[in-house]
CSV table of C-alpha atoms in Angstrom, one decimal:
chain,number,residue,atom,x,y,z
A,12,MET,CA,111.7,91.9,79.3
A,13,ALA,CA,108.8,94.3,79.4
A,14,ILE,CA,107.0,93.9,76.1
A,15,ILE,CA,105.6,97.1,74.7
A,16,HIS,CA,103.3,96.5,71.8
A,17,LYS,CA,103.0,99.0,69.0
A,18,ALA,CA,99.3,99.7,69.7
A,19,THR,CA,96.6,102.4,70.0
A,20,LEU,CA,95.4,103.1,73.5
A,21,THR,CA,92.0,104.6,74.2
A,22,PRO,CA,92.0,106.7,76.3
A,23,LYS,CA,95.8,107.6,76.2
A,24,LYS,CA,97.6,106.9,79.5
A,25,PRO,CA,98.3,110.6,80.4
A,26,ASP,CA,94.6,111.4,80.0
A,27,LEU,CA,93.5,108.4,82.2
A,28,ILE,CA,96.1,109.3,84.8
A,29,SER,CA,95.3,113.0,84.9
A,30,ALA,CA,91.6,112.4,85.4
A,31,TRP,CA,92.3,109.9,88.3
A,32,LEU,CA,94.9,112.1,89.9
A,33,ASP,CA,92.4,115.1,89.9
A,34,SER,CA,90.2,112.9,92.1
A,35,GLN,CA,92.9,112.1,94.7
A,36,SER,CA,93.2,114.3,97.7
A,37,TRP,CA,97.0,113.9,97.9
A,38,ALA,CA,97.5,114.9,94.2
A,39,GLY,CA,95.7,118.2,93.8
A,40,GLN,CA,94.0,119.2,90.5
A,41,GLY,CA,95.7,120.5,87.4
A,42,SER,CA,97.6,119.5,84.3
A,43,THR,CA,99.8,116.4,84.1
A,44,ASP,CA,103.2,116.1,82.4
A,45,VAL,CA,104.8,112.7,82.3
A,46,LEU,CA,108.6,113.0,82.9
A,47,GLY,CA,109.5,109.4,82.5
A,48,THR,CA,108.6,105.8,83.3
A,49,TYR,CA,110.2,102.5,84.4
A,50,ARG,CA,108.8,99.0,84.5
A,51,PHE,CA,109.1,95.8,86.4
A,52,ASP,CA,108.4,92.3,85.1
A,53,ASP,CA,105.7,90.3,86.8
A,54,PRO,CA,107.4,87.0,87.5
A,55,ALA,CA,104.1,85.2,86.4
A,56,GLY,CA,104.0,87.3,83.2
A,57,GLU,CA,100.3,88.2,83.6
A,58,VAL,CA,100.3,91.8,85.0
A,59,GLY,CA,102.0,94.8,83.5
A,60,VAL,CA,103.8,97.0,86.1
A,61,GLU,CA,104.7,100.5,84.9
A,62,VAL,CA,105.7,103.4,87.2
A,63,PHE,CA,105.4,107.0,86.2
A,64,LEU,CA,107.4,110.0,87.4
A,65,LEU,CA,105.2,113.0,86.6
A,66,ARG,CA,104.4,116.6,87.4
A,67,HIS,CA,100.8,117.1,88.3
A,68,ALA,CA,99.2,120.3,89.8
A,69,GLY,CA,102.7,121.7,90.5
A,70,GLN,CA,103.9,118.6,92.4
A,71,LEU,CA,106.4,115.9,91.4
A,72,LEU,CA,104.7,112.5,91.8
A,73,HIS,CA,105.6,108.8,91.7
A,74,LEU,CA,102.7,106.7,90.4
A,75,PRO,CA,102.9,102.9,90.1
A,76,LEU,CA,100.2,101.3,87.9
A,77,THR,CA,99.3,97.8,87.0
A,78,TYR,CA,97.6,96.6,83.8
A,79,ARG,CA,95.4,93.5,84.0
A,80,GLY,CA,93.4,91.5,81.5
A,81,ALA,CA,90.5,91.2,84.0
A,82,PRO,CA,89.1,93.1,86.9
A,83,LEU,CA,91.0,92.6,90.2
A,84,PRO,CA,88.4,91.4,92.8
A,85,ASP,CA,87.9,93.6,95.9
A,86,HIS,CA,90.0,96.4,94.4
A,87,GLY,CA,87.3,98.7,92.9
A,88,ASP,CA,88.5,101.5,95.1
A,89,HIS,CA,91.9,101.3,93.5
A,90,LEU,CA,90.8,101.2,89.9
A,91,VAL,CA,92.3,104.1,87.9
A,92,GLY,CA,90.2,103.2,84.9
A,93,THR,CA,90.1,101.0,81.8
A,94,LEU,CA,92.0,101.3,78.5
A,95,GLU,CA,91.2,99.8,75.1
A,96,HIS,CA,94.5,98.3,73.8
A,97,SER,CA,94.4,97.6,70.1
A,98,VAL,CA,96.5,94.4,70.6
A,99,LEU,CA,95.6,93.1,74.0
A,100,GLY,CA,92.0,94.3,74.3
A,101,THR,CA,90.5,95.8,77.5
A,102,ARG,CA,93.0,96.5,80.2
A,103,TRP,CA,92.0,97.3,83.8
A,104,VAL,CA,94.4,99.8,85.3
A,105,TYR,CA,95.0,99.9,89.0
A,106,ASP,CA,96.9,102.0,91.5
A,107,GLY,CA,100.0,99.8,92.0
A,108,SER,CA,100.4,100.9,95.6
A,109,ALA,CA,97.4,98.6,96.4
A,110,ASP,CA,98.2,95.8,93.9
A,111,GLU,CA,100.1,92.8,95.4
A,112,VAL,CA,101.9,92.1,92.1
A,113,ALA,CA,103.4,95.6,92.0
A,114,LEU,CA,104.2,95.5,95.8
A,115,THR,CA,106.0,92.2,95.3
A,116,CYS,CA,108.1,93.7,92.4
A,117,PHE,CA,109.1,96.6,94.7
A,118,ARG,CA,109.9,94.2,97.5
A,119,GLN,CA,112.1,92.1,95.3
A,120,ALA,CA,113.9,95.2,93.9
A,121,LEU,CA,114.5,96.5,97.4
A,122,GLU,CA,115.9,93.1,98.4
A,123,GLY,CA,118.2,93.0,95.4
A,124,GLU,CA,116.3,90.1,93.7
A,125,GLN,CA,114.8,92.0,90.8
A,126,GLU,CA,116.0,94.7,88.4
A,127,GLN,CA,113.9,97.1,86.4
A,128,ALA,CA,112.7,95.5,83.1
A,129,GLU,CA,114.5,95.9,79.8
A,130,LEU,CA,112.1,97.4,77.2
A,131,GLU,CA,111.3,95.6,74.0
A,132,VAL,CA,108.9,97.1,71.4
A,133,TRP,CA,107.0,94.4,69.5
A,134,ASP,CA,105.0,94.8,66.3
A,135,GLU,CA,103.1,92.0,64.6
A,136,GLY,CA,104.8,89.3,66.8
A,137,ARG,CA,108.4,90.4,66.5
A,138,VAL,CA,110.9,92.7,68.3
A,139,VAL,CA,111.3,95.9,66.3
A,140,GLU,CA,113.2,98.1,68.9
A,141,HIS,CA,115.0,97.9,72.2
A,142,ARG,CA,113.9,101.1,74.0
A,143,PRO,CA,116.4,102.9,76.2
A,144,GLN,CA,115.5,103.5,79.9
A,145,GLN,CA,114.1,107.0,80.7
A,146,VAL,CA,114.4,106.4,84.4
A,147,LEU,CA,117.1,104.4,86.1
A,148,ILE,CA,116.4,102.5,89.3
A,149,PHE,CA,119.0,101.5,91.9
A,150,ARG,CA,119.0,100.6,95.5
A,151,GLU,CA,121.0,101.8,98.5
A,152,THR,CA,121.3,100.8,102.1
A,153,GLY,CA,119.2,103.0,104.3
A,154,GLY,CA,120.7,101.8,107.5
A,155,GLU,CA,118.7,100.1,110.2
A,156,SER,CA,115.3,101.5,111.0
A,157,GLU,CA,113.6,101.1,114.3
A,158,GLY,CA,111.0,98.4,114.5
A,159,SER,CA,112.2,96.5,111.4
A,160,GLY,CA,110.8,93.1,111.1
A,161,ALA,CA,112.5,89.9,110.1
A,162,ALA,CA,113.5,89.4,106.4
A,163,GLY,CA,110.3,89.1,104.4
A,164,GLU,CA,108.2,90.7,107.1
A,165,GLU,CA,109.3,94.3,106.4
A,166,GLN,CA,106.8,96.6,104.9
A,167,VAL,CA,107.2,98.2,101.5
A,168,LEU,CA,106.8,102.0,101.7
A,169,LEU,CA,106.1,103.8,98.4
A,170,THR,CA,106.6,107.5,97.9
A,171,ARG,CA,103.7,109.3,96.3
A,172,VAL,CA,105.1,112.9,96.4
A,173,LEU,CA,108.7,113.0,95.3
A,174,GLY,CA,111.0,114.6,97.8
A,175,GLU,CA,109.3,112.8,100.7
A,176,GLU,CA,111.9,110.2,101.7
A,177,PRO,CA,110.8,107.1,103.6
A,178,GLU,CA,113.4,105.5,105.8
A,179,GLY,CA,114.2,101.8,105.8
A,180,THR,CA,116.8,99.2,105.7
A,181,TRP,CA,117.0,99.5,101.9
A,182,ARG,CA,115.8,102.3,99.7
A,183,LEU,CA,115.0,102.4,96.0
A,184,LEU,CA,116.0,105.5,94.1
A,185,ALA,CA,114.8,106.7,90.7
A,186,ARG,CA,117.2,108.8,88.6
A,187,TYR,CA,115.8,111.0,85.8
A,188,GLY,CA,118.3,113.2,84.1
A,189,ASP,CA,120.4,114.9,86.8
A,190,GLN,CA,117.7,114.4,89.5
A,191,GLN,CA,117.0,111.5,91.8
A,192,TRP,CA,114.5,110.7,94.4
A,193,VAL,CA,113.7,107.9,96.9
A,194,VAL,CA,110.7,106.1,95.6
A,195,ALA,CA,110.4,103.2,98.0
A,196,ALA,CA,111.9,101.8,101.2
A,197,LEU,CA,111.8,98.5,103.1
A,198,ALA,CA,110.9,99.2,106.8
């Protein structure tokens, strides 16, 4: 279960994301509209893994983020920023494409060993809501790709700009409304 606390975040996630995206050459500059999100559970229960589907500067983007209770050593270049969380305190937010916890979650999902997290909303130590999924994740075979390594050695390829479709032995698709996109592949 992904636990979502009823909390105040400063700054708000869309504001933090928009400022960071404006500084990324692949994202362009402009307004940001969050379409939906999905989450994975960190097997160790320490790191939050949330993935955003969003429109930014006229592009549809796929942005995995990780939330940590302390800075991640040697990952300063991948720091999106910090949030003050009224329940959990300071959270360091990282680009999940460079965070091994997020990459492990994607690998396990691609290998059929992990599903997206169910969402529970907590308030004052108890569950107050089971939130429905905005984005549904599923995997499909992508056929054999040239140069595939042995099991466990294949590389996780993440899509940044939706519509670009990496090839691989397995592909992870995200469905939002009546649209779907390839968001990751195992190659």
